[in-house]
Amino acid sequence: MPKRELFETIESERERLRSVSREIWETPEVALQETESSERLQSVLREEGFDVEAGVGGIETAFVARYGDEDPVVGTMGEFDALPGLSQRPTAEREPIEEGEPGHGCGHNLFGVGSLGGALAVKRAIERGDLSGSVVFFGTPAEEAGGGKVYMVRDGAFDDVDAVVSWHPGWYNAPGKGSCLAVDSFEFAFEGESSHAAAAPEAGRSALDAVQLLNTGVEYMREHVPDAARIHYVITEGGDAANVVPPQASVEYLVRAPEREQVERISEWVRDVAEGAALMTQTDLETTKTSGMYGVLPNHALGDAIRENMADAEFPLDDEQAAFAAELRETLGDVDGALAQLPEDRREEADDAAMFTQPIDAVDEGVTGSYSTDSGDVSWNVPLGRFQAATWPVGTPAHSWQAVAAGADLGTGGMEFAAKVIAGTLYDLLDDDELLAEARAEFEDRTADAEYDSPLPEGADPYELVNR
């Protein structure tokens, strides 16, 4: 069976893939600084005969690796950025390697390498003559800050691809059929006049007052926006001394909602409130839109194909990994809230396990999750199939020290499983014209009444905006 050869290819590369994942885990790099992580993935792809283009979308660490020059063209994506402040040893207690340093709390070391394994297996199938077509690996940085994929989409990286299959680390195995919130982010910077806050307050104009009025105005907005909308803010500058009227102050805002047009409408209202705050305080305002993303457009045809391949792919987990999973799960406490995500008939099975490795049907069909991801922008430009694979113990939240600890070794079983599912689904897309046509027809139907327009500001530079 040709697909069995795909899985055997991945199994034969197990030690190599685990080694690359561990190297990336041991050198965690935050968004837009993932130089070593990006190069490590690129080097494997070059060794395998892929043509690699780096610096895509104006981001040094973004790249596109392609094997083949025939149609159809299928692809997968790999992330590799870490999170600040989550340094952690692979132990079942909070133990930073270096306090305050980054760590892979979202499992992106596993993410990038799992997708890499899938791409390699398909490449070798094309090379053997089992398939015709091309396979593309998209190296997508900065998911955690600003959204590298949005810049890659803007610059046409996905334009000639027929379908993409991607995944994300988690604690269960299921295809994705849901959506998430679209988002805009802004920085509002106010400038006033400094003066002695006691001796001459009338001579000053407080930029901090403007920030506080903006925040107060937004609080009064909340009653009048859709229930699913979310508006978050943090004051990033507020003055240096209480006896000085603050001449500069700034605040960062995120505006989220299920529909892109809702985000844009709410964002415009927030901008109006900021203008009003500047008028009330006689300060000057500089507004900078720092990023924007679409919600995910699900593709059920690809979700069903992913689920079928999950049933065929084996999930490797040795005794040492299982024992560590049990230790790590003990640190999580009550996980009933997480278990509630699963169908009722699978909760007891998951609750009895440290690692829940059996695949299940999509748990998010018809649901709009409260997160945001730059994969959404990809999904509005090409049919995108997504899934979650179990790389962490049952109930583990992303962005936790437990997720970092699991990413060193425990999560490699889920990483290999994900590689097999990606390889199998890409194989189906290249081998089955009907599946590709079905995925494309669903995509065209869902986008028929909504044209994609990049949410990035005109001339956006990721380095200028993310590092403000």
Tab-separated table of C-alpha atoms in Angstrom:
chain	number	residue	atom	x	y	z
A	1	MET	CA	0.000	0.000	0.000
A	2	PRO	CA	1.665	3.275	-1.115
A	3	LYS	CA	0.334	5.237	1.884
A	4	ARG	CA	1.942	2.691	4.234
A	5	GLU	CA	5.250	3.652	2.629
A	6	LEU	CA	4.607	7.258	3.631
A	7	PHE	CA	4.255	6.247	7.262
A	8	GLU	CA	7.319	4.021	7.083
A	9	THR	CA	9.323	6.932	5.677
A	10	ILE	CA	8.367	9.043	8.681
A	11	GLU	CA	9.149	6.217	11.095
A	12	SER	CA	12.550	5.734	9.466
A	13	GLU	CA	13.243	9.439	10.020
A	14	ARG	CA	12.116	9.346	13.665
A	15	GLU	CA	15.495	10.029	15.259
A	16	ARG	CA	16.343	12.774	12.787
A	17	LEU	CA	13.020	14.530	13.297
A	18	ARG	CA	13.230	14.231	17.073
A	19	SER	CA	16.749	15.616	17.008
A	20	VAL	CA	15.713	18.674	14.996
A	21	SER	CA	12.720	19.268	17.268
A	22	ARG	CA	14.921	19.019	20.362
A	23	GLU	CA	17.469	21.440	18.878
A	24	ILE	CA	14.728	24.012	18.277
A	25	TRP	CA	13.313	23.377	21.774
A	26	GLU	CA	16.758	23.962	23.297
A	27	THR	CA	17.272	27.254	21.435
A	28	PRO	CA	13.877	28.976	21.817
A	29	GLU	CA	13.631	32.182	19.814
A	30	VAL	CA	10.781	34.674	20.019
A	31	ALA	CA	8.870	36.129	17.084
A	32	LEU	CA	10.961	37.606	14.260
A	33	GLN	CA	14.170	36.438	15.940
A	34	GLU	CA	13.919	32.735	15.009
A	35	THR	CA	17.149	32.752	12.981
A	36	GLU	CA	18.574	29.397	14.135
A	37	SER	CA	15.200	27.637	14.180
A	38	SER	CA	14.334	28.762	10.659
A	39	GLU	CA	17.755	27.855	9.303
A	40	ARG	CA	17.629	24.405	10.904
A	41	LEU	CA	14.386	23.581	9.104
A	42	GLN	CA	15.653	25.080	5.854
A	43	SER	CA	18.848	23.045	6.013
A	44	VAL	CA	16.922	19.747	6.178
A	45	LEU	CA	14.741	20.779	3.245
A	46	ARG	CA	17.771	21.771	1.166
A	47	GLU	CA	19.425	18.445	1.968
A	48	GLU	CA	16.295	16.736	0.656
A	49	GLY	CA	16.369	18.597	-2.654
A	50	PHE	CA	13.751	21.274	-2.009
A	51	ASP	CA	14.216	24.683	-3.609
A	52	VAL	CA	14.187	27.136	-0.701
A	53	GLU	CA	13.362	30.840	-0.910
A	54	ALA	CA	14.069	32.745	2.316
A	55	GLY	CA	13.030	36.244	3.381
A	56	VAL	CA	9.457	35.840	2.121
A	57	GLY	CA	6.946	38.563	2.978
A	58	GLY	CA	9.689	40.908	4.122
A	59	ILE	CA	10.517	38.627	7.083
A	60	GLU	CA	14.053	37.243	7.240
A	61	THR	CA	12.975	34.010	8.948
A	62	ALA	CA	10.007	33.278	6.657
A	63	PHE	CA	10.629	30.852	3.820
A	64	VAL	CA	9.004	28.726	1.130
A	65	ALA	CA	10.502	25.334	0.199
A	66	ARG	CA	9.226	23.593	-2.931
A	67	TYR	CA	9.774	20.164	-4.451
A	68	GLY	CA	8.432	19.504	-7.926
A	69	ASP	CA	7.204	21.686	-10.760
A	70	GLU	CA	3.982	19.942	-11.748
A	71	ASP	CA	0.326	20.427	-10.825
A	72	PRO	CA	-1.428	19.971	-8.521
A	73	VAL	CA	0.469	21.825	-5.806
A	74	VAL	CA	-0.179	20.958	-2.164
A	75	GLY	CA	1.446	22.386	0.934
A	76	THR	CA	1.877	22.330	4.662
A	77	MET	CA	2.978	24.956	7.184
A	78	GLY	CA	5.385	24.969	10.111
A	79	GLU	CA	5.689	27.480	12.939
A	80	PHE	CA	8.780	27.749	15.130
A	81	ASP	CA	8.603	30.837	17.362
A	82	ALA	CA	8.716	30.574	21.165
A	83	LEU	CA	7.050	32.586	23.931
A	84	PRO	CA	8.832	35.035	26.229
A	85	GLY	CA	9.278	34.172	29.913
A	86	LEU	CA	8.404	30.467	29.656
A	87	SER	CA	11.817	28.873	30.089
A	88	GLN	CA	11.361	25.394	31.586
A	89	ARG	CA	13.308	22.158	32.035
A	90	PRO	CA	11.673	18.868	30.945
A	91	THR	CA	10.580	18.098	34.509
A	92	ALA	CA	7.249	17.749	36.307
A	93	GLU	CA	7.773	20.832	38.459
A	94	ARG	CA	8.193	24.515	37.665
A	95	GLU	CA	11.902	24.748	36.987
A	96	PRO	CA	13.102	27.383	34.494
A	97	ILE	CA	16.328	26.699	32.632
A	98	GLU	CA	17.008	30.422	32.880
A	99	GLU	CA	14.548	32.712	34.643
A	100	GLY	CA	12.774	35.110	32.298
A	101	GLU	CA	14.025	33.489	29.099
A	102	PRO	CA	11.695	32.148	26.365
A	103	GLY	CA	10.287	28.646	26.017
A	104	HIS	CA	8.152	26.682	23.556
A	105	GLY	CA	4.876	26.982	25.463
A	106	CYS	CA	2.800	26.539	22.309
A	107	GLY	CA	4.760	23.579	20.996
A	108	HIS	CA	6.009	25.284	17.866
A	109	ASN	CA	9.229	23.251	17.889
A	110	LEU	CA	6.959	20.226	17.399
A	111	PHE	CA	4.700	22.059	14.965
A	112	GLY	CA	7.445	22.952	12.494
A	113	VAL	CA	9.100	19.543	12.582
A	114	GLY	CA	5.846	17.562	12.386
A	115	SER	CA	4.924	19.422	9.207
A	116	LEU	CA	8.469	18.914	7.956
A	117	GLY	CA	8.116	15.145	8.379
A	118	GLY	CA	4.894	15.131	6.383
A	119	ALA	CA	6.459	17.160	3.570
A	120	LEU	CA	9.501	14.875	3.385
A	121	ALA	CA	7.344	11.749	3.092
A	122	VAL	CA	5.298	13.228	0.238
A	123	LYS	CA	8.448	14.447	-1.508
A	124	ARG	CA	9.863	10.952	-1.474
A	125	ALA	CA	6.611	9.525	-2.824
A	126	ILE	CA	6.814	11.990	-5.741
A	127	GLU	CA	10.470	11.076	-6.191
A	128	ARG	CA	9.592	7.350	-6.336
A	129	GLY	CA	6.914	8.019	-8.935
A	130	ASP	CA	4.018	7.067	-6.634
A	131	LEU	CA	2.531	10.536	-7.082
A	132	SER	CA	2.678	13.408	-9.545
A	133	GLY	CA	2.505	17.007	-8.491
A	134	SER	CA	4.442	19.297	-6.158
A	135	VAL	CA	4.730	19.717	-2.394
A	136	VAL	CA	5.507	22.997	-0.636
A	137	PHE	CA	6.598	23.645	2.947
A	138	PHE	CA	5.840	27.132	4.274
A	139	GLY	CA	8.114	28.240	7.111
A	140	THR	CA	5.866	30.683	8.974
A	141	PRO	CA	7.433	32.786	11.761
A	142	ALA	CA	6.007	35.209	14.311
A	143	GLU	CA	2.615	33.567	14.861
A	144	GLU	CA	2.706	34.746	18.469
A	145	ALA	CA	3.282	38.418	17.610
A	146	GLY	CA	1.835	40.137	14.604
A	147	GLY	CA	1.234	37.094	12.399
A	148	GLY	CA	3.958	36.234	9.904
A	149	LYS	CA	1.529	34.397	7.628
A	150	VAL	CA	-0.434	37.596	7.011
A	151	TYR	CA	2.667	39.173	5.473
A	152	MET	CA	3.366	36.044	3.439
A	153	VAL	CA	-0.224	36.059	2.140
A	154	ARG	CA	0.036	39.755	1.326
A	155	ASP	CA	3.088	39.058	-0.829
A	156	GLY	CA	1.484	36.165	-2.719
A	157	ALA	CA	3.322	33.195	-1.177
A	158	PHE	CA	0.209	30.983	-1.321
A	159	ASP	CA	-1.119	32.121	-4.694
A	160	ASP	CA	-0.267	29.004	-6.729
A	161	VAL	CA	-1.119	26.380	-4.097
A	162	ASP	CA	-4.211	24.206	-4.518
A	163	ALA	CA	-4.629	23.147	-0.862
A	164	VAL	CA	-2.777	23.301	2.452
A	165	VAL	CA	-2.897	20.905	5.415
A	166	SER	CA	-1.658	22.094	8.801
A	167	TRP	CA	-1.891	21.220	12.500
A	168	HIS	CA	-1.213	22.474	16.011
A	169	PRO	CA	-0.034	20.799	19.221
A	170	GLY	CA	-2.683	20.123	21.858
A	171	TRP	CA	-3.885	17.321	24.138
A	172	TYR	CA	-6.245	15.357	21.859
A	173	ASN	CA	-6.316	14.241	18.221
A	174	ALA	CA	-9.138	15.736	16.162
A	175	PRO	CA	-9.685	17.509	12.860
A	176	GLY	CA	-10.639	21.164	12.977
A	177	LYS	CA	-13.967	22.270	11.555
A	178	GLY	CA	-14.481	25.465	13.526
A	179	SER	CA	-13.458	29.082	13.198
A	180	CYS	CA	-11.941	31.696	15.493
A	181	LEU	CA	-12.009	35.434	16.056
A	182	ALA	CA	-10.671	37.931	13.563
A	183	VAL	CA	-8.504	40.587	15.199
A	184	ASP	CA	-6.992	44.046	14.802
A	185	SER	CA	-4.305	45.485	17.047
A	186	PHE	CA	-3.457	49.136	17.614
A	187	GLU	CA	-1.131	51.376	19.546
A	188	PHE	CA	-2.551	54.707	20.705
A	189	ALA	CA	0.208	57.139	21.724
A	190	PHE	CA	-0.760	60.465	23.306
A	191	GLU	CA	1.527	63.468	23.761
A	192	GLY	CA	0.771	66.304	26.145
A	193	GLU	CA	2.737	68.845	28.178
A	194	SER	CA	4.745	68.126	31.309
A	195	SER	CA	4.613	70.360	34.354
A	196	HIS	CA	4.861	70.155	38.140
A	197	ALA	CA	1.757	68.278	39.196
A	198	ALA	CA	1.359	70.323	42.420
A	199	ALA	CA	2.956	73.708	41.684
A	200	ALA	CA	1.697	74.271	38.130
A	201	PRO	CA	-0.835	71.602	37.075
A	202	GLU	CA	-2.642	74.165	34.893
A	203	ALA	CA	0.418	74.331	32.642
A	204	GLY	CA	0.345	70.621	31.942
A	205	ARG	CA	-1.701	68.422	29.653
A	206	SER	CA	-1.744	64.798	30.809
A	207	ALA	CA	-1.232	62.110	28.194
A	208	LEU	CA	-2.113	59.573	30.886
A	209	ASP	CA	-5.497	61.254	31.356
A	210	ALA	CA	-6.097	60.689	27.647
A	211	VAL	CA	-5.275	56.989	27.978
A	212	GLN	CA	-7.588	56.661	30.973
A	213	LEU	CA	-10.422	58.426	29.161
A	214	LEU	CA	-9.932	56.169	26.143
A	215	ASN	CA	-10.102	53.089	28.366
A	216	THR	CA	-13.188	54.412	30.154
A	217	GLY	CA	-14.891	55.151	26.851
A	218	VAL	CA	-14.224	51.632	25.628
A	219	GLU	CA	-15.724	50.190	28.814
A	220	TYR	CA	-18.973	51.992	27.942
A	221	MET	CA	-18.813	50.532	24.418
A	222	ARG	CA	-18.936	46.943	25.636
A	223	GLU	CA	-22.712	46.941	26.105
A	224	HIS	CA	-23.160	47.828	22.445
A	225	VAL	CA	-20.893	45.384	20.608
A	226	PRO	CA	-21.722	41.759	19.696
A	227	ASP	CA	-21.562	39.323	22.619
A	228	ALA	CA	-18.700	37.365	21.047
A	229	ALA	CA	-16.561	40.470	20.524
A	230	ARG	CA	-13.533	40.996	22.739
A	231	ILE	CA	-11.622	44.222	23.417
A	232	HIS	CA	-8.422	44.043	25.488
A	233	TYR	CA	-5.922	46.716	26.387
A	234	VAL	CA	-2.730	47.265	28.358
A	235	ILE	CA	-1.069	50.565	29.250
A	236	THR	CA	2.454	50.375	27.881
A	237	GLU	CA	3.609	53.834	29.031
A	238	GLY	CA	2.052	55.971	31.726
A	239	GLY	CA	4.608	58.384	33.083
A	240	ASP	CA	7.638	58.200	35.365
A	241	ALA	CA	6.778	60.124	38.513
A	242	ALA	CA	3.526	60.978	40.270
A	243	ASN	CA	4.540	64.612	40.782
A	244	VAL	CA	5.036	65.223	37.052
A	245	VAL	CA	2.134	65.581	34.643
A	246	PRO	CA	2.848	62.736	32.165
A	247	PRO	CA	3.747	64.223	28.772
A	248	GLN	CA	3.667	60.839	27.006
A	249	ALA	CA	1.445	57.809	27.489
A	250	SER	CA	0.433	54.916	25.291
A	251	VAL	CA	-1.883	51.945	25.299
A	252	GLU	CA	-2.043	48.777	23.198
A	253	TYR	CA	-5.440	47.480	22.056
A	254	LEU	CA	-6.714	44.220	20.568
A	255	VAL	CA	-10.171	44.138	18.984
A	256	ARG	CA	-11.639	40.698	18.192
A	257	ALA	CA	-14.940	39.501	16.721
A	258	PRO	CA	-16.207	36.492	14.711
A	259	GLU	CA	-16.522	38.400	11.427
A	260	ARG	CA	-13.863	40.567	9.822
A	261	GLU	CA	-16.343	43.361	9.109
A	262	GLN	CA	-17.356	43.393	12.792
A	263	VAL	CA	-13.734	43.871	13.804
A	264	GLU	CA	-13.352	46.744	11.376
A	265	ARG	CA	-16.520	48.422	12.613
A	266	ILE	CA	-15.573	48.114	16.292
A	267	SER	CA	-12.001	49.198	15.563
A	268	GLU	CA	-13.247	52.369	13.911
A	269	TRP	CA	-15.353	53.118	16.985
A	270	VAL	CA	-12.345	52.607	19.285
A	271	ARG	CA	-10.353	54.997	17.104
A	272	ASP	CA	-13.144	57.571	17.428
A	273	VAL	CA	-13.049	57.222	21.209
A	274	ALA	CA	-9.275	57.780	21.137
A	275	GLU	CA	-9.767	60.946	19.107
A	276	GLY	CA	-12.341	62.107	21.629
A	277	ALA	CA	-9.946	61.418	24.515
A	278	ALA	CA	-7.309	63.545	22.790
A	279	LEU	CA	-9.797	66.388	22.330
A	280	MET	CA	-10.911	66.245	25.952
A	281	THR	CA	-7.358	66.405	27.252
A	282	GLN	CA	-5.911	68.767	24.618
A	283	THR	CA	-3.256	66.223	23.737
A	284	ASP	CA	-1.980	64.982	20.393
A	285	LEU	CA	-2.720	61.438	19.271
A	286	GLU	CA	-0.762	59.080	17.029
A	287	THR	CA	-2.636	55.916	16.087
A	288	THR	CA	-0.748	52.954	14.641
A	289	LYS	CA	-2.414	49.785	13.456
A	290	THR	CA	0.142	47.096	14.297
A	291	SER	CA	-1.513	43.975	12.882
A	292	GLY	CA	-4.717	42.374	11.695
A	293	MET	CA	-5.965	38.857	10.980
A	294	TYR	CA	-9.005	37.081	9.598
A	295	GLY	CA	-10.858	34.305	11.359
A	296	VAL	CA	-10.362	30.757	10.086
A	297	LEU	CA	-12.488	29.592	7.166
A	298	PRO	CA	-13.031	25.865	7.859
A	299	ASN	CA	-12.954	23.284	5.080
A	300	HIS	CA	-15.031	20.226	5.952
A	301	ALA	CA	-13.887	18.195	2.947
A	302	LEU	CA	-10.298	18.462	4.150
A	303	GLY	CA	-11.394	17.903	7.751
A	304	ASP	CA	-13.019	14.604	6.765
A	305	ALA	CA	-9.909	13.502	4.848
A	306	ILE	CA	-7.770	14.339	7.888
A	307	ARG	CA	-10.037	12.271	10.140
A	308	GLU	CA	-9.733	9.261	7.835
A	309	ASN	CA	-5.954	9.495	7.912
A	310	MET	CA	-5.983	9.773	11.699
A	311	ALA	CA	-7.654	6.365	11.796
A	312	ASP	CA	-4.795	4.881	9.748
A	313	ALA	CA	-1.829	6.546	11.468
A	314	GLU	CA	-0.181	4.908	14.465
A	315	PHE	CA	0.644	6.988	17.548
A	316	PRO	CA	4.028	6.045	19.090
A	317	LEU	CA	4.335	6.405	22.892
A	318	ASP	CA	6.912	4.494	24.907
A	319	ASP	CA	6.753	3.560	28.612
A	320	GLU	CA	9.103	6.348	29.685
A	321	GLN	CA	7.039	8.964	27.889
A	322	ALA	CA	3.809	7.585	29.354
A	323	ALA	CA	5.260	7.712	32.880
A	324	PHE	CA	6.371	11.313	32.461
A	325	ALA	CA	2.955	12.222	31.045
A	326	ALA	CA	1.314	10.860	34.198
A	327	GLU	CA	3.661	12.909	36.416
A	328	LEU	CA	3.065	16.056	34.410
A	329	ARG	CA	-0.695	15.626	34.416
A	330	GLU	CA	-0.675	15.509	38.225
A	331	THR	CA	0.574	19.107	38.256
A	332	LEU	CA	-2.503	20.313	36.351
A	333	GLY	CA	-5.042	19.617	39.095
A	334	ASP	CA	-8.704	19.529	38.105
A	335	VAL	CA	-9.068	19.245	34.310
A	336	ASP	CA	-12.852	18.782	34.195
A	337	GLY	CA	-13.251	22.060	32.344
A	338	ALA	CA	-10.917	20.881	29.605
A	339	LEU	CA	-12.580	17.460	29.412
A	340	ALA	CA	-15.907	19.203	28.810
A	341	GLN	CA	-14.632	20.054	25.316
A	342	LEU	CA	-14.887	16.391	24.350
A	343	PRO	CA	-18.019	14.438	23.406
A	344	GLU	CA	-19.603	12.952	26.540
A	345	ASP	CA	-18.926	9.381	25.452
A	346	ARG	CA	-15.150	10.052	25.277
A	347	ARG	CA	-14.617	11.996	28.500
A	348	GLU	CA	-14.214	9.028	30.826
A	349	GLU	CA	-11.696	7.443	28.469
A	350	ALA	CA	-9.673	10.664	28.356
A	351	ASP	CA	-9.944	11.211	32.103
A	352	ASP	CA	-8.449	7.771	32.744
A	353	ALA	CA	-5.417	8.480	30.537
A	354	ALA	CA	-2.357	10.639	30.971
A	355	MET	CA	-2.092	10.970	27.170
A	356	PHE	CA	-5.303	10.708	25.148
A	357	THR	CA	-3.977	9.247	21.915
A	358	GLN	CA	-7.120	7.873	20.239
A	359	PRO	CA	-8.476	10.124	17.449
A	360	ILE	CA	-11.927	11.645	17.782
A	361	ASP	CA	-14.257	13.509	15.456
A	362	ALA	CA	-14.142	17.296	15.247
A	363	VAL	CA	-15.237	18.906	18.515
A	364	ASP	CA	-15.445	22.438	17.134
A	365	GLU	CA	-17.815	22.113	14.172
A	366	GLY	CA	-19.961	25.240	14.056
A	367	VAL	CA	-18.001	26.806	16.923
A	368	THR	CA	-16.078	30.081	16.842
A	369	GLY	CA	-13.161	29.773	19.236
A	370	SER	CA	-12.091	32.749	21.335
A	371	TYR	CA	-8.517	32.696	20.007
A	372	SER	CA	-7.035	34.255	16.864
A	373	THR	CA	-4.453	32.890	14.432
A	374	ASP	CA	-2.772	34.047	11.248
A	375	SER	CA	-3.768	30.707	9.705
A	376	GLY	CA	-7.097	32.455	9.188
A	377	ASP	CA	-5.610	34.630	6.455
A	378	VAL	CA	-4.213	31.550	4.706
A	379	SER	CA	-7.656	29.913	4.852
A	380	TRP	CA	-9.202	32.862	2.996
A	381	ASN	CA	-6.732	32.437	0.134
A	382	VAL	CA	-6.463	28.652	-0.295
A	383	PRO	CA	-8.441	25.639	1.009
A	384	LEU	CA	-6.945	24.870	4.431
A	385	GLY	CA	-7.365	21.700	6.460
A	386	ARG	CA	-6.387	21.928	10.132
A	387	PHE	CA	-6.165	19.516	13.039
A	388	GLN	CA	-4.876	19.136	16.562
A	389	ALA	CA	-2.543	16.355	17.696
A	390	ALA	CA	-1.873	15.185	21.263
A	391	THR	CA	1.575	16.366	22.277
A	392	TRP	CA	0.708	17.247	25.902
A	393	PRO	CA	-1.007	15.401	28.797
A	394	VAL	CA	-4.786	15.524	29.039
A	395	GLY	CA	-6.070	18.999	29.850
A	396	THR	CA	-2.756	20.830	29.409
A	397	PRO	CA	-3.322	24.479	28.469
A	398	ALA	CA	-1.197	26.078	25.788
A	399	HIS	CA	1.247	28.767	26.920
A	400	SER	CA	1.955	26.871	30.153
A	401	TRP	CA	5.201	25.582	31.638
A	402	GLN	CA	3.771	22.069	31.389
A	403	ALA	CA	3.475	22.479	27.605
A	404	VAL	CA	7.124	23.560	27.481
A	405	ALA	CA	8.204	20.549	29.558
A	406	ALA	CA	6.270	18.163	27.304
A	407	GLY	CA	7.766	19.644	24.145
A	408	ALA	CA	11.270	18.337	24.765
A	409	ASP	CA	10.526	14.625	24.325
A	410	LEU	CA	7.024	13.580	25.371
A	411	GLY	CA	5.379	15.501	22.535
A	412	THR	CA	7.407	13.835	19.805
A	413	GLY	CA	4.896	10.970	19.589
A	414	GLY	CA	2.141	13.416	18.687
A	415	MET	CA	4.554	15.184	16.355
A	416	GLU	CA	5.173	11.937	14.439
A	417	PHE	CA	1.443	11.188	14.378
A	418	ALA	CA	0.828	14.667	12.933
A	419	ALA	CA	3.488	14.090	10.273
A	420	LYS	CA	1.721	10.887	9.197
A	421	VAL	CA	-1.691	12.578	9.073
A	422	ILE	CA	-0.303	15.457	7.004
A	423	ALA	CA	1.499	13.085	4.647
A	424	GLY	CA	-1.575	10.904	4.223
A	425	THR	CA	-3.894	13.825	3.549
A	426	LEU	CA	-1.512	15.488	1.076
A	427	TYR	CA	-1.151	12.108	-0.627
A	428	ASP	CA	-4.950	11.908	-0.982
A	429	LEU	CA	-5.073	15.396	-2.473
A	430	LEU	CA	-2.463	14.512	-5.094
A	431	ASP	CA	-3.943	11.080	-5.801
A	432	ASP	CA	-7.667	11.881	-5.767
A	433	ASP	CA	-8.866	14.578	-8.159
A	434	GLU	CA	-12.349	14.418	-6.644
A	435	LEU	CA	-11.144	15.279	-3.132
A	436	LEU	CA	-9.181	18.260	-4.392
A	437	ALA	CA	-12.162	19.420	-6.450
A	438	GLU	CA	-14.492	19.028	-3.468
A	439	ALA	CA	-12.187	21.024	-1.191
A	440	ARG	CA	-11.872	23.730	-3.825
A	441	ALA	CA	-15.626	23.900	-4.485
A	442	GLU	CA	-16.321	24.281	-0.753
A	443	PHE	CA	-13.710	27.045	-0.534
A	444	GLU	CA	-15.175	28.916	-3.491
A	445	ASP	CA	-18.683	28.579	-2.078
A	446	ARG	CA	-17.633	29.968	1.312
A	447	THR	CA	-15.761	32.900	-0.236
A	448	ALA	CA	-18.292	33.714	-2.968
A	449	ASP	CA	-19.760	36.713	-1.145
A	450	ALA	CA	-16.656	37.896	0.709
A	451	GLU	CA	-13.500	39.149	-0.950
A	452	TYR	CA	-10.251	38.942	1.016
A	453	ASP	CA	-8.593	42.283	1.639
A	454	SER	CA	-5.331	42.285	3.581
A	455	PRO	CA	-5.947	43.601	7.103
A	456	LEU	CA	-2.415	44.989	7.290
A	457	PRO	CA	-1.911	48.748	7.100
A	458	GLU	CA	-0.530	50.121	3.850
A	459	GLY	CA	3.195	49.477	3.535
A	460	ALA	CA	3.307	47.556	6.820
A	461	ASP	CA	6.770	46.428	7.920
A	462	PRO	CA	6.643	43.566	10.453
A	463	TYR	CA	9.806	44.664	12.214
A	464	GLU	CA	8.679	48.256	12.687
A	465	LEU	CA	5.212	47.317	13.898
A	466	VAL	CA	5.937	44.335	16.168
A	467	ASN	CA	8.955	45.966	17.826
A	468	ARG	CA	7.336	49.321	18.583
